Each structure stands twice: as C-alpha cells, then as structure tokens.
Tab-separated table of C-alpha atoms and ligand atoms in Angstrom:
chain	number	residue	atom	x	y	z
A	1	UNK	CA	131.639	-25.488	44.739
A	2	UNK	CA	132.162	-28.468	42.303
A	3	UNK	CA	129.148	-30.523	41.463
A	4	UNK	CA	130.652	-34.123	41.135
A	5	UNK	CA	130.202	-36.240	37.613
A	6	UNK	CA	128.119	-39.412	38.511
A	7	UNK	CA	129.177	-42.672	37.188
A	8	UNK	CA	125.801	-43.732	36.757
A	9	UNK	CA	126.641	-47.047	35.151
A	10	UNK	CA	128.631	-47.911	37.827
A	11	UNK	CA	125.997	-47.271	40.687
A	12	UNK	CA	123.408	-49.688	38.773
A	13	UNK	CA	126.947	-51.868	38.554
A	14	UNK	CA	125.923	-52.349	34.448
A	15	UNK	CA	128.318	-52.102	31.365
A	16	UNK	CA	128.253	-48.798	29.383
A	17	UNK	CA	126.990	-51.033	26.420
A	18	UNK	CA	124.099	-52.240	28.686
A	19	UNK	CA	120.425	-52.672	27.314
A	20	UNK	CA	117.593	-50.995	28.511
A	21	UNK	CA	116.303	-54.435	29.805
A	22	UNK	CA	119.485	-54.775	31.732
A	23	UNK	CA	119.445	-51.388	33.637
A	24	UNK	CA	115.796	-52.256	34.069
A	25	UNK	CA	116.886	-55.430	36.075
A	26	UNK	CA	119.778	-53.760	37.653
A	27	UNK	CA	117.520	-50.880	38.692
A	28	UNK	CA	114.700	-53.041	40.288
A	29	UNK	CA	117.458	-55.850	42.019
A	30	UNK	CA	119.211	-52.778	44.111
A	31	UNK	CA	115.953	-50.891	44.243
A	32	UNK	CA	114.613	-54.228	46.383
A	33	UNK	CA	117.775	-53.890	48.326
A	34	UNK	CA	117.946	-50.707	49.547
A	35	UNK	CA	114.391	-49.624	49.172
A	36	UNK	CA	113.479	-47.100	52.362
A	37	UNK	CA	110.702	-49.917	53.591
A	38	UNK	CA	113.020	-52.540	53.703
A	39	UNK	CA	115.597	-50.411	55.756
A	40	UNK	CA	113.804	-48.308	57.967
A	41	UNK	CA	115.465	-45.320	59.511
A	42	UNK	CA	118.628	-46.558	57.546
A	43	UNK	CA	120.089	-43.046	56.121
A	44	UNK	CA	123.213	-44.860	53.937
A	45	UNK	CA	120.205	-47.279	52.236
A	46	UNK	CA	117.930	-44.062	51.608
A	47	UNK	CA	120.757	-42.062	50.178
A	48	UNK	CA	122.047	-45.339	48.038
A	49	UNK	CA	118.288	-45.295	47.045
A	50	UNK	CA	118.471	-41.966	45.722
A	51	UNK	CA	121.466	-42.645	43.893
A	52	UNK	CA	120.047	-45.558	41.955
A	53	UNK	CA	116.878	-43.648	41.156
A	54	UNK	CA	118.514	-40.939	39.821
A	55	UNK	CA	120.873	-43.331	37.550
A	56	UNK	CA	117.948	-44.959	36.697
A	57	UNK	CA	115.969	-42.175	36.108
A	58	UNK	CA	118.689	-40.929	33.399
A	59	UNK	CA	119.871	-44.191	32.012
A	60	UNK	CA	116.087	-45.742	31.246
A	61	UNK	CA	115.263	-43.160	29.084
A	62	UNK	CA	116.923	-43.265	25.900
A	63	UNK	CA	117.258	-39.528	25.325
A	64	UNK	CA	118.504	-38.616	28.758
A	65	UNK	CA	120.754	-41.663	28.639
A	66	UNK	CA	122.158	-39.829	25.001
A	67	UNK	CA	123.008	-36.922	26.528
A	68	UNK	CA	125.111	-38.276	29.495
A	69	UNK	CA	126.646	-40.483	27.356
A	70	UNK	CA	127.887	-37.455	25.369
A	71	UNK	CA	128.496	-35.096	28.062
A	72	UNK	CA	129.448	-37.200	31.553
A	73	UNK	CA	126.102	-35.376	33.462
A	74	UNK	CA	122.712	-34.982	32.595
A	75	UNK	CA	120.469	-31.503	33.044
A	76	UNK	CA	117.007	-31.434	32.014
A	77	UNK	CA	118.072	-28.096	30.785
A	78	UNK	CA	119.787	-29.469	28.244
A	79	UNK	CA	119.372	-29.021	24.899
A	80	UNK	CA	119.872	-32.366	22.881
A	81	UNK	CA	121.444	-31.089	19.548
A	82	UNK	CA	123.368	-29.011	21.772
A	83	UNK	CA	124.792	-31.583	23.847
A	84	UNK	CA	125.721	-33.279	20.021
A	85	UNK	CA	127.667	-30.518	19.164
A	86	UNK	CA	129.333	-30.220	22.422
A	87	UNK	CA	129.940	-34.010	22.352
A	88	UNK	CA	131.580	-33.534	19.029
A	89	UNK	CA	133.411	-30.251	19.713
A	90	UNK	CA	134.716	-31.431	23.548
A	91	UNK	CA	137.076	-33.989	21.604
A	92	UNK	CA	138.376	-31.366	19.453
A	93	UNK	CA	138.211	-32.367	15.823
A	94	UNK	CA	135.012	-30.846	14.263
A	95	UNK	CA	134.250	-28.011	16.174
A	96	UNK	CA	131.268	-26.078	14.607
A	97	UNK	CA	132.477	-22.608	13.640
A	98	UNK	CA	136.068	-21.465	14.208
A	99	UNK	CA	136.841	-25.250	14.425
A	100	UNK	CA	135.698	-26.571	11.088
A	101	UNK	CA	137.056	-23.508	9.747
A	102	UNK	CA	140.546	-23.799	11.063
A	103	UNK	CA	141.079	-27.613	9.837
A	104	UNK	CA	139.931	-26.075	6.595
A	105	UNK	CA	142.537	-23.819	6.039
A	106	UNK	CA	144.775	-27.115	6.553
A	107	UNK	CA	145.953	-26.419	10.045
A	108	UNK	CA	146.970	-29.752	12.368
A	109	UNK	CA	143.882	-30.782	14.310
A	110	UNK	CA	144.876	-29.909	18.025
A	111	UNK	CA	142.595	-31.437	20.939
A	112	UNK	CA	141.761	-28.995	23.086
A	113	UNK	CA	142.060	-29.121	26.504
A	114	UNK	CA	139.270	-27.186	28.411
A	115	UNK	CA	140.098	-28.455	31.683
A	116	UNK	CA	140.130	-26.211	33.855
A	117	UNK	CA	138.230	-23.675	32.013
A	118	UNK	CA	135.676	-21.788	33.237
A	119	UNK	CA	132.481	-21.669	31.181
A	120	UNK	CA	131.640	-17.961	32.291
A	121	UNK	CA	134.859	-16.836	30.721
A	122	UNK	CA	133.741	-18.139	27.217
A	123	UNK	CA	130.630	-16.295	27.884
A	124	UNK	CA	131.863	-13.048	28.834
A	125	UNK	CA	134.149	-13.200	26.099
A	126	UNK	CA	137.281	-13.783	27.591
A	127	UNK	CA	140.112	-15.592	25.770
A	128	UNK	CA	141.271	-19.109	27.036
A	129	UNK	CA	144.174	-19.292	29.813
A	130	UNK	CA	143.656	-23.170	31.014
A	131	UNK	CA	146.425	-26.034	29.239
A	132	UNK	CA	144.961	-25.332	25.708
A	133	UNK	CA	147.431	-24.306	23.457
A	134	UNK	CA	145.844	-20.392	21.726
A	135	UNK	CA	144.178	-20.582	18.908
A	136	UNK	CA	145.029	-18.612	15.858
A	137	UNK	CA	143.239	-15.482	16.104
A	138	UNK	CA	141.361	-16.249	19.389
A	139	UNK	CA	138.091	-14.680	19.027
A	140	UNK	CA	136.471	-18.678	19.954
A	141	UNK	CA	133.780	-16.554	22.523
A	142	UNK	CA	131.132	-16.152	19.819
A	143	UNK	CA	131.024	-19.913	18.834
A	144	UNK	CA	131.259	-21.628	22.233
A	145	UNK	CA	128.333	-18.935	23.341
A	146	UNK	CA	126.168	-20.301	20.069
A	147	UNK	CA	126.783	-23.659	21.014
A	148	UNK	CA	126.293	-23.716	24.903
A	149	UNK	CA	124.167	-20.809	24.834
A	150	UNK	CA	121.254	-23.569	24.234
A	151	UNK	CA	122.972	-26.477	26.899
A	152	UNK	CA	121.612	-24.294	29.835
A	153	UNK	CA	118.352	-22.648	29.175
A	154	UNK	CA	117.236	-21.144	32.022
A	155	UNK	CA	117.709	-23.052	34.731
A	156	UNK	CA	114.733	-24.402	36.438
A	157	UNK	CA	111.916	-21.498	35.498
A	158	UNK	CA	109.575	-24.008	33.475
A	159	UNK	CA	108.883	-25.810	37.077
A	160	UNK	CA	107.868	-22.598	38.759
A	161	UNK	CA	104.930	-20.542	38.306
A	162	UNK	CA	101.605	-21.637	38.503
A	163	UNK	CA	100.699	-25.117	37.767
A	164	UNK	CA	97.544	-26.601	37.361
A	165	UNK	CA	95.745	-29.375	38.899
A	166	UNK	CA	96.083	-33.007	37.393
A	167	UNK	CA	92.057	-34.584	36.963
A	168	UNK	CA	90.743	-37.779	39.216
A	169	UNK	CA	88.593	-40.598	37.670
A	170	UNK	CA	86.749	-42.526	40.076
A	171	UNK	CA	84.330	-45.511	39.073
A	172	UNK	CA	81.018	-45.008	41.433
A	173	UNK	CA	78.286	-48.363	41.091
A	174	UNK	CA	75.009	-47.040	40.569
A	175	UNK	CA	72.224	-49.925	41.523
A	176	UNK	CA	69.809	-50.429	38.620
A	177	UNK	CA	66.990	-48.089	39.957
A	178	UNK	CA	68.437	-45.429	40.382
A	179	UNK	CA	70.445	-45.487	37.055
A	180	UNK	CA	66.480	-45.402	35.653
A	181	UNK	CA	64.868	-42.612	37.968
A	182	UNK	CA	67.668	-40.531	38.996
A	183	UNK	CA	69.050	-40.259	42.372
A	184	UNK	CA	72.068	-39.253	44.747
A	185	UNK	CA	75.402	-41.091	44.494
A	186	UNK	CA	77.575	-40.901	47.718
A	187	UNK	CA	81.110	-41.446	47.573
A	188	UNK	CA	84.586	-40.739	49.509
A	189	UNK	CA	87.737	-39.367	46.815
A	190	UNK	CA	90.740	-38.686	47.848
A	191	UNK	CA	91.622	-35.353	46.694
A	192	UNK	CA	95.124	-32.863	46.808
A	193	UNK	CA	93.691	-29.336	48.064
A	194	UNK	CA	95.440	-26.182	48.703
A	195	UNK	CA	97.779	-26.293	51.222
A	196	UNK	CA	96.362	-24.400	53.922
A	197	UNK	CA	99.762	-23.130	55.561
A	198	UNK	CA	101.248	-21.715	52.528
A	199	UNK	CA	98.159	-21.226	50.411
A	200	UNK	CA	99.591	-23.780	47.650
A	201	UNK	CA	102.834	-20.809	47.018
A	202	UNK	CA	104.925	-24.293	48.232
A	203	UNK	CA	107.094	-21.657	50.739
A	204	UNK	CA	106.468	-19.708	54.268
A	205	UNK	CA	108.136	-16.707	53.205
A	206	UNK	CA	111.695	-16.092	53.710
A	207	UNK	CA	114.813	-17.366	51.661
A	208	UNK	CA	117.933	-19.412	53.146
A	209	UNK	CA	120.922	-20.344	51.339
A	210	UNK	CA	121.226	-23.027	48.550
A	211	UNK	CA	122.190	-25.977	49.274
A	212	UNK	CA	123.025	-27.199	45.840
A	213	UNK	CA	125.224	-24.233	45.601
A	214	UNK	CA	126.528	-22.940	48.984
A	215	UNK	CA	124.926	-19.691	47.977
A	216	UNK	CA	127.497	-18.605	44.853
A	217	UNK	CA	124.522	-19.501	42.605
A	218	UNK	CA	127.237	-21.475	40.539
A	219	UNK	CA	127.842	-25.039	40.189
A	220	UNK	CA	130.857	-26.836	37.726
A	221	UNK	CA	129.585	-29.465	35.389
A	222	UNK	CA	131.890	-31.667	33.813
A	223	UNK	CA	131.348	-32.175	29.709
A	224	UNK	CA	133.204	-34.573	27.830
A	225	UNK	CA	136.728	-33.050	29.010
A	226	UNK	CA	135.385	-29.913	29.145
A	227	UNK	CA	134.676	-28.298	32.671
A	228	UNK	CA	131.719	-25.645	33.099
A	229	UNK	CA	130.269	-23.143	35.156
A	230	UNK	CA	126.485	-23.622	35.232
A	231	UNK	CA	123.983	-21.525	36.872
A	232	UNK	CA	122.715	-23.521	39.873
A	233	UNK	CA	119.617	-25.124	38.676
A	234	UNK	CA	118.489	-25.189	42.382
A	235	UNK	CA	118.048	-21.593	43.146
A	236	UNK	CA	118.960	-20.340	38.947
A	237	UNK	CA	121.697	-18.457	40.600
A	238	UNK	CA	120.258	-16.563	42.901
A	239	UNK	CA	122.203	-18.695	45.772
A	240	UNK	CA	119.159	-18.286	47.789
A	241	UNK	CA	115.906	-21.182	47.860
A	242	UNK	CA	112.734	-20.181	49.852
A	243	UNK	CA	112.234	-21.737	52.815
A	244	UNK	CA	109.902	-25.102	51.912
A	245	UNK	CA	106.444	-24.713	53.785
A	246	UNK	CA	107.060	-28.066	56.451
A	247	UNK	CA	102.858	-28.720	56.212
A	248	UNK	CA	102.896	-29.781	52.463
A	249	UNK	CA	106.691	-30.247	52.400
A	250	UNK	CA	106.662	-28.208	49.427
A	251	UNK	CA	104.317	-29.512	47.277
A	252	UNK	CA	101.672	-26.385	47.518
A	253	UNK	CA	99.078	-29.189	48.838
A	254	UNK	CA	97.600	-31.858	50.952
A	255	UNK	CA	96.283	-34.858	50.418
A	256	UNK	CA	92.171	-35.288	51.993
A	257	UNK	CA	89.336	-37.439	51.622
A	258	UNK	CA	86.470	-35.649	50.733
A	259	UNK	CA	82.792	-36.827	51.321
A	260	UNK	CA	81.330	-36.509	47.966
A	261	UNK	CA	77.437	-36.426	47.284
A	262	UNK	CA	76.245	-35.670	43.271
A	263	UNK	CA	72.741	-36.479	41.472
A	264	UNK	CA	72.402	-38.948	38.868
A	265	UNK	CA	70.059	-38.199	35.995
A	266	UNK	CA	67.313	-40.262	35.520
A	267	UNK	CA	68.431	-42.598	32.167
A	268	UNK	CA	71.987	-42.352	33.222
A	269	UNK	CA	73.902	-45.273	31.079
A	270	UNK	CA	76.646	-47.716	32.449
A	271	UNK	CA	79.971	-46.245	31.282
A	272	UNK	CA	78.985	-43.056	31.400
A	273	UNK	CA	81.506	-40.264	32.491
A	274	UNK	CA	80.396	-37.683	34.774
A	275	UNK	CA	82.265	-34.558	34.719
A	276	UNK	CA	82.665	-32.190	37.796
A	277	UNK	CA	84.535	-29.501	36.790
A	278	UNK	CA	86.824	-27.784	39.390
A	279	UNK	CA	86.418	-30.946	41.760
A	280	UNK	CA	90.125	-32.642	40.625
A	281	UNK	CA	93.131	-31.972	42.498
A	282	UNK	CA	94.356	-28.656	43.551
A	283	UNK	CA	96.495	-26.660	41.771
A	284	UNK	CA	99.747	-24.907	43.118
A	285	UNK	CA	101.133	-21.431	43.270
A	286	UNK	CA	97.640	-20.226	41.927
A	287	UNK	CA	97.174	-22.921	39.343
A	288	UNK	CA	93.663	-24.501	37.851
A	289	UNK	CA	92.043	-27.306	39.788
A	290	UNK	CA	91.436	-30.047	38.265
A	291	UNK	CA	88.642	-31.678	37.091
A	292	UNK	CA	86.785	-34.770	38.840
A	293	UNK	CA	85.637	-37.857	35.968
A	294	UNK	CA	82.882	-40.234	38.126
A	295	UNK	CA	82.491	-43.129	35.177
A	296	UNK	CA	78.955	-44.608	36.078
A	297	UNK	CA	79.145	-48.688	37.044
A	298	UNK	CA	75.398	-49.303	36.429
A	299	UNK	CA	73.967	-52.379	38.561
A	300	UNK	CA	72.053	-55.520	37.246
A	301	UNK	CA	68.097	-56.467	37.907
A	302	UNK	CA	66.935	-59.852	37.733
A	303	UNK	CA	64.188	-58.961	35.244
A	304	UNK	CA	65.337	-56.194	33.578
A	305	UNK	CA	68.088	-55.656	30.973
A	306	UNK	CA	69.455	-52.240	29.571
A	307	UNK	CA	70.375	-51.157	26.582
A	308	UNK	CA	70.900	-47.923	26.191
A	309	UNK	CA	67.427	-46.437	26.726
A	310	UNK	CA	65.872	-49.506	25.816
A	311	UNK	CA	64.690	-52.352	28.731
A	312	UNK	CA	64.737	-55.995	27.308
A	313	UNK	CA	62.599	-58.769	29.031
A	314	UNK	CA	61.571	-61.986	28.326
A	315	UNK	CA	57.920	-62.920	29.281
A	316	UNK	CA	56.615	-66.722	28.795
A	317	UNK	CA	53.761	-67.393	27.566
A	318	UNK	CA	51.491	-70.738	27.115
A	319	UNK	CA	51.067	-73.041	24.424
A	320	UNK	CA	47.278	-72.098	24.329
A	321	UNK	CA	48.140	-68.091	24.102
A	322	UNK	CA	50.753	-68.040	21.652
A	323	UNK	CA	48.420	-70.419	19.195
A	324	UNK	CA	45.231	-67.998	20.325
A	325	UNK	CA	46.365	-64.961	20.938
A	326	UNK	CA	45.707	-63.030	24.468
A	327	UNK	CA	46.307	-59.914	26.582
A	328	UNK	CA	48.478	-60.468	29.186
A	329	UNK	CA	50.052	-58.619	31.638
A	330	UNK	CA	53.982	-57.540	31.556
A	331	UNK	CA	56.326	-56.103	34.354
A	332	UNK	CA	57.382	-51.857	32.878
A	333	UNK	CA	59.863	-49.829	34.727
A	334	UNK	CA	57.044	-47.982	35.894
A	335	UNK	CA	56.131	-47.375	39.242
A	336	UNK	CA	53.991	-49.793	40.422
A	337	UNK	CA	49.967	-48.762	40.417
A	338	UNK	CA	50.153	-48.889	44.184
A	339	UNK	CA	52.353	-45.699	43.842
A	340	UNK	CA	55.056	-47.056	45.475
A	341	UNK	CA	58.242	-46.152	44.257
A	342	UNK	CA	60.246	-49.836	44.805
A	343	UNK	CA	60.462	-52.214	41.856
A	344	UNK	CA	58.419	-51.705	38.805
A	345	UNK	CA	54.560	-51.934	37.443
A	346	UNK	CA	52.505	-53.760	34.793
A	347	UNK	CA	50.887	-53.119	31.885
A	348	UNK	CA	48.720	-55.257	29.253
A	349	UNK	CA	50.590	-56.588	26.229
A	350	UNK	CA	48.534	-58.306	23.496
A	351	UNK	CA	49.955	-61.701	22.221
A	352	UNK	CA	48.865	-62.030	18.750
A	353	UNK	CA	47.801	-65.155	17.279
A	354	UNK	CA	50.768	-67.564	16.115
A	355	UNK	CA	53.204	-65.892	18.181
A	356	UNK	CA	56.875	-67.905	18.257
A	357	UNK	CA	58.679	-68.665	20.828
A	358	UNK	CA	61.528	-65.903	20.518
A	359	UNK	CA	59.050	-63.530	18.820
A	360	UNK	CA	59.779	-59.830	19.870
A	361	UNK	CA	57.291	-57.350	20.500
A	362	UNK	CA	57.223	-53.529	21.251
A	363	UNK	CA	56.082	-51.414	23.687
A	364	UNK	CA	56.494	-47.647	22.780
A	365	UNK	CA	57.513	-45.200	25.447
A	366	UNK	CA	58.343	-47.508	27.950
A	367	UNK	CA	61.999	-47.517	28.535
A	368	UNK	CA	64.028	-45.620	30.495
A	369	UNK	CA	63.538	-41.460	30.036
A	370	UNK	CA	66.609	-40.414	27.959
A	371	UNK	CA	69.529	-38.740	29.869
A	372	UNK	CA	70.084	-36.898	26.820
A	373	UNK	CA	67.295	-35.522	25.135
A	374	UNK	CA	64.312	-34.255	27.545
A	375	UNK	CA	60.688	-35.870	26.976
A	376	UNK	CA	61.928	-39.276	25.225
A	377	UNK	CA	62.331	-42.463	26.492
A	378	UNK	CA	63.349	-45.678	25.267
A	379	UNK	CA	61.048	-49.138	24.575
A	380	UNK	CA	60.450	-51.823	26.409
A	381	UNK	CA	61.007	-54.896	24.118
A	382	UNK	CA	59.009	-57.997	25.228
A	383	UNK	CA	60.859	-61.510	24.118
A	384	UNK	CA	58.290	-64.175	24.032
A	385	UNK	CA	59.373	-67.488	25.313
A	386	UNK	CA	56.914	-70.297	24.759
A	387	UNK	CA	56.450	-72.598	28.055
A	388	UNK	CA	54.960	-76.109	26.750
A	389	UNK	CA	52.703	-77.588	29.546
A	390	UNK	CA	54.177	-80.825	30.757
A	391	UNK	CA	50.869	-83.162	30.187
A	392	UNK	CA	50.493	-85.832	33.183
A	393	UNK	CA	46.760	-87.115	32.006
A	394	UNK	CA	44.962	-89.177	29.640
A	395	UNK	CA	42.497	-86.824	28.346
A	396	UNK	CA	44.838	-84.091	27.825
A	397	UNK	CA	47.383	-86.186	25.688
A	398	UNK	CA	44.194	-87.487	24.119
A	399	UNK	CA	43.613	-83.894	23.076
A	400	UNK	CA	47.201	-83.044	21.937
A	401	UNK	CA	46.938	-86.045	19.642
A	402	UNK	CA	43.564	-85.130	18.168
A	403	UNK	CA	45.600	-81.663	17.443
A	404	UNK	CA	48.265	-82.737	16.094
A	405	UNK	CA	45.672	-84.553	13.646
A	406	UNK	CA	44.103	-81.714	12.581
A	407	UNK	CA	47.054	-80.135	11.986
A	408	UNK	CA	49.017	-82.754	10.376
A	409	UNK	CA	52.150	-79.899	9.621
A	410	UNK	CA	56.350	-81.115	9.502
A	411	UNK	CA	58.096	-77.467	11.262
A	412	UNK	CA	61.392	-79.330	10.575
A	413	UNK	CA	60.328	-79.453	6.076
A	414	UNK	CA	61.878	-76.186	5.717
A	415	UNK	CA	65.309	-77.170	7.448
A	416	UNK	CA	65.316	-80.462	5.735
A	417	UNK	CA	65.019	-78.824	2.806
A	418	UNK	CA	67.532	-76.058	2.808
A	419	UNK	CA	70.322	-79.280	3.677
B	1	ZN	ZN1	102.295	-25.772	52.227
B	2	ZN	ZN1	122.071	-22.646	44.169
C-alpha cells in the first residue's frame, strides 16, 4: 500500500517560493474556514482541517519545510544531511560514492531513474531492475544503504516508552497576613493523572491491524524521483497497533481538578515559587510526574508595606514632637496586646529632638520572621511625616510669631546657595 506524496503548497493554495509570513496567513485564513467549531459534525471540513495542519505543520518550520522541499514528503525520522544527499543523488549527477566516482573516471552523467524501485532491494543488496539503465560494475547496495541508512531511523521508537510528566505553574494570592504568620492556601489545579482504565500504558491490551499500513508494516514514500519502501512509522513494521484505551483516547491520562490545600511559611515573599514535587501532571507508560510551581501573589495592607523581610510605615507626628522630642506609640506586625490574632499591635518609638519630616527610624526585630533563615526577622522602618497644625486663633499665631522670632533661621539659605 502506497502512501500518497502531499502537495502541501497546494493545500495552503501558496507558491513554492512562498514566505513564512505567507503560509502563516494562508494557514490561519483556511484554518478559520474549516476549523471543527465552525463546522460542527462536518467530516469533509475536519479532514480538510487536518490536511492544512499537517501542511502547515511541515511548511512553517524551516527545517521540515527543507526536507520536503528536497524529498516530496516529510518524516520526522528523517535525517537532514541525509535528505541533502538524497536530494542531490535523486537527480543523478553527484551521487556520493559510486556516483562521484563514476563521473570521475569521465563516464557521461546518466540520470537515474529509480522509479519504480523498491528501497528494500537496495537494502538487501539486490541489483537494480526498474527503467535505470545498469551501472558499470553494479555493486550501488553499499552506498544507497550509507546514505538512506540514516533517512529512516527507527521508525517511531523515540515516542514510546515512558515519558514523563510536563510541570504546572499556578499563581495563588496570598492576603497580607498570612504572607507574615504563615497559613493554609486553598486552591483548585487542573491536573493530567494516570489514566485509570489503562494505567497511563495508553492501550487495553490487544493489537489490531495498522491502519497506516494495511498490516504489511510497509509504506512507499516518494523522494525526489526516487520511490521507497519505508517501514510504517505507525506500527515500525510490525503491521499491528495496540488497541487505543477509548477512556484517555490514548493519551495514558485524564484531565481532573484537584482540590489543593498547602501551608505557607510565615515570611513568605510575593513572587515566591513554591515547589511541590510530584504534584505536576502525570506521566505515561510509567513516566515521572511532574512537578507543581505555586508562585506566591502576596496581598496589600493599608498600613503596612513589604519589603522583603522588612515592613515600611509612615507615622505623623506634630510640630511640637518633632521640635521636642517624644515617645509615641507605632502600629508592629505584632499581635495585638489583647492577644488577638487580627491586625497588628503597638509599641513605643522615641522621636528624638529635631526630627524631619521624612526622617527614618529603626526598629530592630520587628519585621516579618524570615522564610529563610530560622530565628531572624526583618525591621520595621518608621518614616516620619511632620503634620503642621492648621492655627485658627489669635493667641496661637501670636505664639508661632514670637517663635519664629526667636528663631530668626532661612531653611531655604542652603538651596539658594547651592543655585
Ligand atoms: Zn487510558
Ligand atoms: Zn503499519
């Protein structure tokens, strides 16, 4: 049974000189034409769908496009430098081997004809017996076997076998509290697991006959003008497939949403990645789960800024304080004296005398508890921002004045000066 050469440039209806940019647009116009949701239950627009896909699929990638433009087909089992070399050899001139050495030796270049010529023969060292006239001294088997040996290599094998789960990264939001303390983060994923029916093998047990091949385990491939036997990539010439498991249809697994539930550290940071190991998608036919990536989406507080392990806030302070000096009292992450564990406490911070506006001072050992290193914590950093009273009365402008006096100073010399 003949596997048919695909005119792939004329199912995206493109020139053979087309750009990648015009395939692209070819591609997506049919691909909104005969996509399956736009003709539901249609089978001619889901087959016509497949079609362009697969041209696409070939001709939008520049080395898969190479090789069909050399040899009329495309098989991921094909070697590039081999499909050169066939490319070069199908048109007769420079064969590698007994070619090159025959025009050497000053004989007429004669193009070959392979049509007609089974591959297999080549490889079991057989002579030629299609239209191609003999060459002198036969004895071609050993190049065309170094030379397609490498085309076909192996059929389909590297897609069998165990493969392993791909990893999921899901963003979870964290509220500001619990980011500080620690706590328990619930979330739904969406996650591939075994297959239960087939236990992720992708098959029920049992073989039928190919389909690709009609069961001869041989398919005919087209090359330049040359015409091969190919192992079936389907079933890699067996001519019998296992019979697909219909729960996963084939894949090895299902797709579920799993309840998830994991703890958050206390001084876990915004951004952070959380790795679960194991808790990514399944693998199939034995293969490695996955891994699960939660990347932490820490809330806001009104009060309260992070960064890193240190909390910033900005306390104001009067007039009279800042000039003074005082104790006052500042809001801490802490839990509040009551022992409650919602919102944060206080503690005393002392303003010293001829504190700015702006001014930042330090309190050690209370920011958030590290997430990385046990027993630390952070500071909390206390901007000062100076709140001038808004004077209605007589006496207290009076006052203001008899300050300003006393203290007959210019803040805006230095400014002037530096101008
Ligand atoms: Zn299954
Ligand atoms: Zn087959």
């Amino acid at each position: 049974m003949a596997t048919q050469t695909k005119d792939y440039y004329s199912t995206l209806g493109v020139k053979k000189t087309a750009s990648g940019d015009d395939i692209r647009k070819a591609f997506r116009k049919l691909a909104r034409k005969y996509h399956p949701d736009v003709n539901p239950g249609d089978k001619k627009a889901e087959e016509k769908f497949k079609e362009i896909s697969e041209a696409n699929d070939v001709l939008s990638d520049e080395k898969k496009r190479k090789i069909y433009d050399q040899l009329g087909f495309y098989s991921d089992n094909i070697d590039p430098a081999a499909a050169e070399a066939a490319a070069r050899g199908g048109y007769g001139g420079g064969f590698p081997g007994g070619g090159a050495g025959r025009s050497g030796r000053g004989a007429p270049e004669v193009p070959f004809d392979f049509g007609g010529f089974d591959f297999s023969d080549f490889q079991s060292g057989g002579t030629g017996r299609g239209g191609a006239q003999e060459p002198a001294g036969g004895g071609f088997g050993g190049s065309f076997k170094d030379i397609f040996g490498g085309i076909f290599s192996g059929g389909r094998k590297a897609a069998r076998g165990p493969r392993p789960g791909t990893d999921l990264e899901y963003q979870v939001s964290v509220d500001f509290w619990s980011a500080v303390r620690g706590g328990v983060a619930r979330l739904e994923i969406q996650r591939q697991e075994t297959c239960p029916a087939c236990k992720g093998k992708s098959t029920t047990g049992g073989s039928i006959e190919c389909p690709e091949c009609s069961g001869t385990g041989q398919v005919t491939q087209m090359g330049g003008r040359m015409k091969f036997n190919i192992q079936c990539p389907r079933c890699n010439g067996t001519g019998k497939v296992q019979n697909g498991c219909t729960t996963c249809g084939g894949d090895g697994v299902v797709t579920r949403n799993e309840p998830l539930e994991f703890r958050i550290k206390p001084g876990t940071r915004d951004g952070q990645r959380i790795r679960l190991a194991g808790k990514g998608n399944a693998g199939t036919d034995g293969g490695a789960q996955g891994d699960l990536y939660l990347i932490i989406k820490v809330g806001t507080h009104p009060v309260f800024t992070r960064v890193g392990d240190d909390i910033h806030v900005t306390v104001p302070v009067t007039v009279v304080e800042a000039a003074l000096g005082a104790k006052i009292e500042v809001p801490t992450i802490d839990t509040h004296s009551d022992g409650t564990q919602a919102g944060g406490g206080r503690t005393q911070l002392k303003i010293p005398p001829g504190t700015q506006t702006g001014q930042k001072l330090r309190l050690r050992e209370k920011g958030v508890p590290s997430a990385a290193h046990e027993g630390k914590r952070g500071d909390e950093i206390v901007e000062v921002k100076i709140v001038v009273p808004k004077v209605q009365d007589e006496r207290s402008k009076e006052i203001l004045r008899e300050l300003a006096k006393l203290n007959p100073e210019d803040p805006r010399a230095e400014l002037l000066a530096e101008v």
